[in-house]
CSV table of C-alpha atoms in Angstrom, one decimal:
chain,number,residue,atom,x,y,z
A,436,UNK,CA,0.0,0.0,0.0
A,437,UNK,CA,1.4,3.4,-1.0
A,438,UNK,CA,1.8,5.9,1.9
A,439,UNK,CA,-0.9,8.6,2.0
A,440,UNK,CA,-0.1,12.3,2.0
A,441,UNK,CA,-0.9,12.3,5.7
A,442,UNK,CA,1.5,9.5,6.3
A,443,UNK,CA,4.2,11.3,4.3
A,444,UNK,CA,3.6,14.5,6.3
A,445,UNK,CA,3.9,12.7,9.6
A,446,UNK,CA,7.1,11.0,8.5
A,447,UNK,CA,8.5,14.4,7.4
A,448,UNK,CA,7.6,16.0,10.8
A,449,UNK,CA,9.2,13.1,12.6
A,450,UNK,CA,12.4,13.6,10.7
A,451,UNK,CA,12.5,17.3,11.4
A,452,UNK,CA,11.8,16.6,15.1
A,453,UNK,CA,14.6,14.1,15.3
A,454,UNK,CA,17.0,16.4,13.5
A,455,UNK,CA,16.2,19.3,15.8
A,456,UNK,CA,16.6,17.1,18.9
A,457,UNK,CA,20.0,15.9,17.6
A,458,UNK,CA,21.1,19.5,16.9
A,459,UNK,CA,20.0,20.6,20.4
A,460,UNK,CA,21.9,17.7,22.0
A,461,UNK,CA,25.0,18.7,20.0
A,462,UNK,CA,24.7,22.2,21.3
A,463,UNK,CA,24.4,20.9,24.9
A,464,UNK,CA,27.5,18.6,24.4
A,465,UNK,CA,29.4,21.5,22.8
A,466,UNK,CA,28.6,23.9,25.7
A,467,UNK,CA,29.5,21.4,28.4
A,468,UNK,CA,32.7,20.2,26.8
A,469,UNK,CA,33.8,23.7,26.2
A,470,UNK,CA,33.2,24.8,29.8
A,471,UNK,CA,35.3,21.8,31.0
A,472,UNK,CA,38.2,23.2,28.9
A,473,UNK,CA,37.6,26.9,29.8
A,474,UNK,CA,37.5,26.2,33.6
A,475,UNK,CA,40.6,24.0,33.5
A,476,UNK,CA,38.9,20.7,34.3
A,477,UNK,CA,40.3,19.5,31.0
A,478,UNK,CA,43.7,21.2,30.8
A,479,UNK,CA,46.0,21.4,27.8
A,480,UNK,CA,47.1,17.9,26.7
A,481,UNK,CA,44.0,16.2,28.3
A,482,UNK,CA,42.5,13.6,26.1
A,483,UNK,CA,38.9,12.3,26.1
A,484,UNK,CA,37.4,9.5,24.0
A,485,UNK,CA,34.1,9.9,22.4
A,486,UNK,CA,32.6,7.2,24.5
A,487,UNK,CA,34.1,8.6,27.6
A,488,UNK,CA,32.6,12.0,26.9
A,489,UNK,CA,29.3,10.5,26.0
A,490,UNK,CA,29.2,8.6,29.3
A,491,UNK,CA,30.2,11.7,31.2
A,492,UNK,CA,27.5,13.8,29.5
A,493,UNK,CA,24.9,11.0,29.6
A,494,UNK,CA,24.1,11.2,25.9
A,495,UNK,CA,24.9,9.3,22.7
A,496,UNK,CA,28.2,9.5,20.8
A,497,UNK,CA,26.7,11.3,17.7
A,498,UNK,CA,26.1,14.7,19.4
A,499,UNK,CA,29.4,14.4,21.2
A,500,UNK,CA,31.2,13.8,17.9
A,501,UNK,CA,29.6,16.9,16.4
A,502,UNK,CA,30.5,18.9,19.5
A,503,UNK,CA,34.2,17.8,19.2
A,504,UNK,CA,34.2,18.9,15.5
A,505,UNK,CA,33.0,22.3,16.5
A,506,UNK,CA,35.7,22.6,19.2
A,507,UNK,CA,38.3,21.6,16.6
A,508,UNK,CA,37.0,24.3,14.2
A,509,UNK,CA,37.5,26.9,17.0
A,510,UNK,CA,41.1,25.7,17.5
A,511,UNK,CA,40.5,24.4,21.0
A,512,UNK,CA,41.1,20.7,20.4
A,513,UNK,CA,42.5,18.3,17.9
A,514,UNK,CA,40.7,15.1,17.0
A,515,UNK,CA,42.6,11.9,16.8
A,516,UNK,CA,41.2,8.7,15.2
A,517,UNK,CA,40.2,6.2,17.9
A,518,UNK,CA,41.5,8.6,20.5
A,519,UNK,CA,38.8,11.2,20.6
A,520,UNK,CA,39.9,14.8,21.3
A,521,UNK,CA,43.0,16.3,22.8
A,522,UNK,CA,42.9,19.8,24.3
A,523,UNK,CA,45.4,22.0,22.5
A,524,UNK,CA,47.8,24.2,24.5
A,525,UNK,CA,48.1,27.9,24.1
A,526,UNK,CA,51.6,29.4,23.8
A,527,UNK,CA,53.0,32.9,24.4
A,528,UNK,CA,53.2,33.3,20.6
A,529,UNK,CA,49.6,32.2,20.3
A,530,UNK,CA,48.5,34.8,22.8
A,531,UNK,CA,50.5,37.5,21.0
A,532,UNK,CA,48.6,36.7,17.8
A,533,UNK,CA,45.2,36.4,19.6
A,534,UNK,CA,45.6,39.8,21.3
A,535,UNK,CA,46.7,41.5,18.1
A,536,UNK,CA,43.5,40.4,16.4
A,537,UNK,CA,41.4,41.1,19.5
A,538,UNK,CA,42.8,44.6,19.7
A,539,UNK,CA,41.8,45.4,16.1
A,540,UNK,CA,38.4,43.8,16.3
A,541,UNK,CA,37.4,45.3,19.7
A,542,UNK,CA,38.7,48.7,18.7
A,543,UNK,CA,36.4,48.6,15.7
A,544,UNK,CA,33.5,47.5,18.0
A,545,UNK,CA,34.2,50.5,20.4
A,546,UNK,CA,34.2,52.9,17.5
A,547,UNK,CA,31.0,51.4,16.0
A,548,UNK,CA,29.2,51.7,19.4
A,549,UNK,CA,30.2,55.3,19.8
A,550,UNK,CA,29.1,56.2,16.3
A,551,UNK,CA,25.8,54.3,16.5
A,552,UNK,CA,24.9,55.9,19.8
A,553,UNK,CA,24.0,54.2,23.0
A,554,UNK,CA,20.8,54.1,25.1
A,555,UNK,CA,20.8,55.1,28.8
A,556,UNK,CA,20.1,51.4,29.7
A,557,UNK,CA,23.1,50.2,27.6
A,558,UNK,CA,25.3,52.9,29.0
A,559,UNK,CA,24.3,51.8,32.5
A,560,UNK,CA,25.3,48.2,31.7
A,561,UNK,CA,28.8,49.3,30.8
A,562,UNK,CA,29.1,51.6,33.8
A,563,UNK,CA,27.8,48.9,36.0
A,564,UNK,CA,30.5,46.5,34.8
A,565,UNK,CA,33.1,49.1,35.5
A,566,UNK,CA,31.7,49.6,39.0
A,567,UNK,CA,31.8,45.9,39.6
A,568,UNK,CA,35.4,45.8,38.6
A,569,UNK,CA,36.3,48.5,41.0
A,570,UNK,CA,34.4,46.8,43.9
A,571,UNK,CA,36.2,43.5,43.1
A,572,UNK,CA,39.6,45.2,43.2
A,573,UNK,CA,38.8,46.8,46.5
A,574,UNK,CA,38.0,43.4,47.9
A,575,UNK,CA,41.2,41.9,46.3
A,576,UNK,CA,38.9,39.5,44.5
A,577,UNK,CA,40.6,38.9,41.2
A,578,UNK,CA,38.1,36.3,40.0
A,579,UNK,CA,35.3,38.7,40.5
A,580,UNK,CA,37.3,41.4,38.7
A,581,UNK,CA,37.9,39.0,35.8
A,582,UNK,CA,34.2,38.2,35.6
A,583,UNK,CA,33.2,41.9,35.5
A,584,UNK,CA,35.9,42.6,32.9
A,585,UNK,CA,34.5,39.8,30.7
A,586,UNK,CA,31.0,41.1,31.1
A,587,UNK,CA,32.1,44.6,30.0
A,588,UNK,CA,33.8,43.3,26.9
A,589,UNK,CA,30.8,41.1,26.0
A,590,UNK,CA,28.4,44.0,26.4
A,591,UNK,CA,30.7,46.2,24.3
A,592,UNK,CA,31.1,43.8,21.4
A,593,UNK,CA,27.4,42.9,21.3
A,594,UNK,CA,26.5,46.6,21.2
A,595,UNK,CA,28.4,46.9,17.9
A,596,UNK,CA,25.6,45.2,16.1
A,597,UNK,CA,28.1,43.4,13.8
A,598,UNK,CA,27.2,39.7,13.9
A,599,UNK,CA,30.5,38.5,12.2
A,600,UNK,CA,32.6,40.7,14.5
A,601,UNK,CA,30.7,39.3,17.5
A,602,UNK,CA,31.3,35.7,16.4
A,603,UNK,CA,35.0,36.2,15.7
A,604,UNK,CA,35.7,38.0,19.0
A,605,UNK,CA,33.8,35.2,20.8
A,606,UNK,CA,36.1,32.5,19.4
A,607,UNK,CA,39.2,34.5,20.2
A,608,UNK,CA,38.0,35.4,23.7
A,609,UNK,CA,37.4,31.7,24.5
A,610,UNK,CA,41.0,30.9,23.4
A,611,UNK,CA,42.4,33.7,25.5
A,612,UNK,CA,40.3,32.9,28.5
A,613,UNK,CA,42.3,29.9,29.7
A,614,UNK,CA,45.6,31.9,29.7
A,615,UNK,CA,44.0,34.8,31.4
A,616,UNK,CA,42.5,32.6,34.2
A,617,UNK,CA,45.7,30.5,34.7
A,618,UNK,CA,47.8,33.6,35.1
A,619,UNK,CA,45.3,35.6,37.1
A,620,UNK,CA,47.1,35.3,40.4
A,621,UNK,CA,50.5,35.7,38.8
A,622,UNK,CA,50.1,39.2,37.2
A,623,UNK,CA,50.3,42.6,38.8
A,624,UNK,CA,47.0,43.9,40.3
A,625,UNK,CA,45.2,45.5,37.4
A,626,UNK,CA,44.9,48.9,39.1
A,627,UNK,CA,44.7,51.0,35.9
A,628,UNK,CA,42.1,48.7,34.3
A,629,UNK,CA,39.1,50.4,35.9
A,630,UNK,CA,40.2,53.9,34.8
A,631,UNK,CA,40.9,52.7,31.2
A,632,UNK,CA,37.4,51.1,31.0
A,633,UNK,CA,35.8,54.2,32.5
A,634,UNK,CA,37.6,56.4,29.9
A,635,UNK,CA,36.3,54.2,27.2
A,636,UNK,CA,32.7,54.5,28.4
A,637,UNK,CA,33.1,58.3,28.6
A,638,UNK,CA,34.3,58.4,24.9
A,639,UNK,CA,31.3,56.2,23.9
A,640,UNK,CA,28.9,58.3,25.8
A,641,UNK,CA,30.3,61.4,24.0
A,642,UNK,CA,29.9,59.7,20.6
A,643,UNK,CA,33.6,60.1,19.9
A,644,UNK,CA,34.3,57.1,17.8
A,645,UNK,CA,38.0,57.7,17.0
A,646,UNK,CA,38.8,58.3,20.7
A,647,UNK,CA,36.8,55.2,21.8
A,648,UNK,CA,38.8,53.1,19.3
A,649,UNK,CA,42.2,54.6,20.5
A,650,UNK,CA,41.4,54.2,24.2
A,651,UNK,CA,40.3,50.6,23.8
A,652,UNK,CA,43.2,49.6,21.5
A,653,UNK,CA,45.7,51.2,23.9
A,654,UNK,CA,44.1,49.2,26.7
A,655,UNK,CA,44.2,45.9,24.8
A,656,UNK,CA,47.8,46.4,23.7
A,657,UNK,CA,49.0,47.0,27.2
A,658,UNK,CA,47.0,44.0,28.5
A,659,UNK,CA,48.3,41.7,25.7
A,660,UNK,CA,51.9,42.8,26.1
A,661,UNK,CA,51.8,42.2,29.9
A,662,UNK,CA,50.3,38.8,29.5
A,663,UNK,CA,52.8,37.6,26.8
A,664,UNK,CA,55.7,39.1,28.8
A,665,UNK,CA,54.5,37.2,31.9
A,666,UNK,CA,54.3,33.9,30.0
A,667,UNK,CA,57.8,34.4,28.6
A,668,UNK,CA,59.3,35.5,31.9
A,669,UNK,CA,57.9,32.5,33.8
A,670,UNK,CA,58.8,30.1,31.1
A,671,UNK,CA,55.2,29.1,30.5
A,672,UNK,CA,55.7,28.3,26.9
A,673,UNK,CA,52.4,26.4,26.8
A,674,UNK,CA,49.2,26.5,28.8
């Protein structure tokens, strides 16, 4: 008996549902594996088999495999046949390259935000992140400072409205995150960071695009140089 149109429609809907569920599972696997890397649970050099990851995440191997492919595309892992994934290290030279690109992209974002204009609510978000950074430093809580700093940069880039820029910065930020967190307690207290961020917000509020770009690029260059010099000085060739 030939399938009816209704039967064909039901089959089609079932296929779409299955495909969507698989995609959602892959997103979940990707997010959870990525977080294990970013928080250092899976350090550089750590290996994880597909089945091992699937068991840990309590899901099938297919979404785990897809998640590993995404992580490879972002430069965070390499995939080895029959050995699953291996977390790639980040070297001082890697960080120099990453910060060079971040400086250019985020400088562009800062200029775009200033030129586009900013609402009082958006401005309050940026100023709130700066205030959180100041409060964290007063408590000598570097983890809280780093979290507030990250929120500031996320807000800034999103406000640019450039989807491709947002995506590229996100990938680079994830790669830099591990090095930033692993060296957090080793670097000098970021005393000037709050003022530099506040100066950037003032430039954005004034609608001064060129100044916003310069302030942010100068800040990023100093931060990148400090981090790379620290890695070299401590002999941390790979993280």
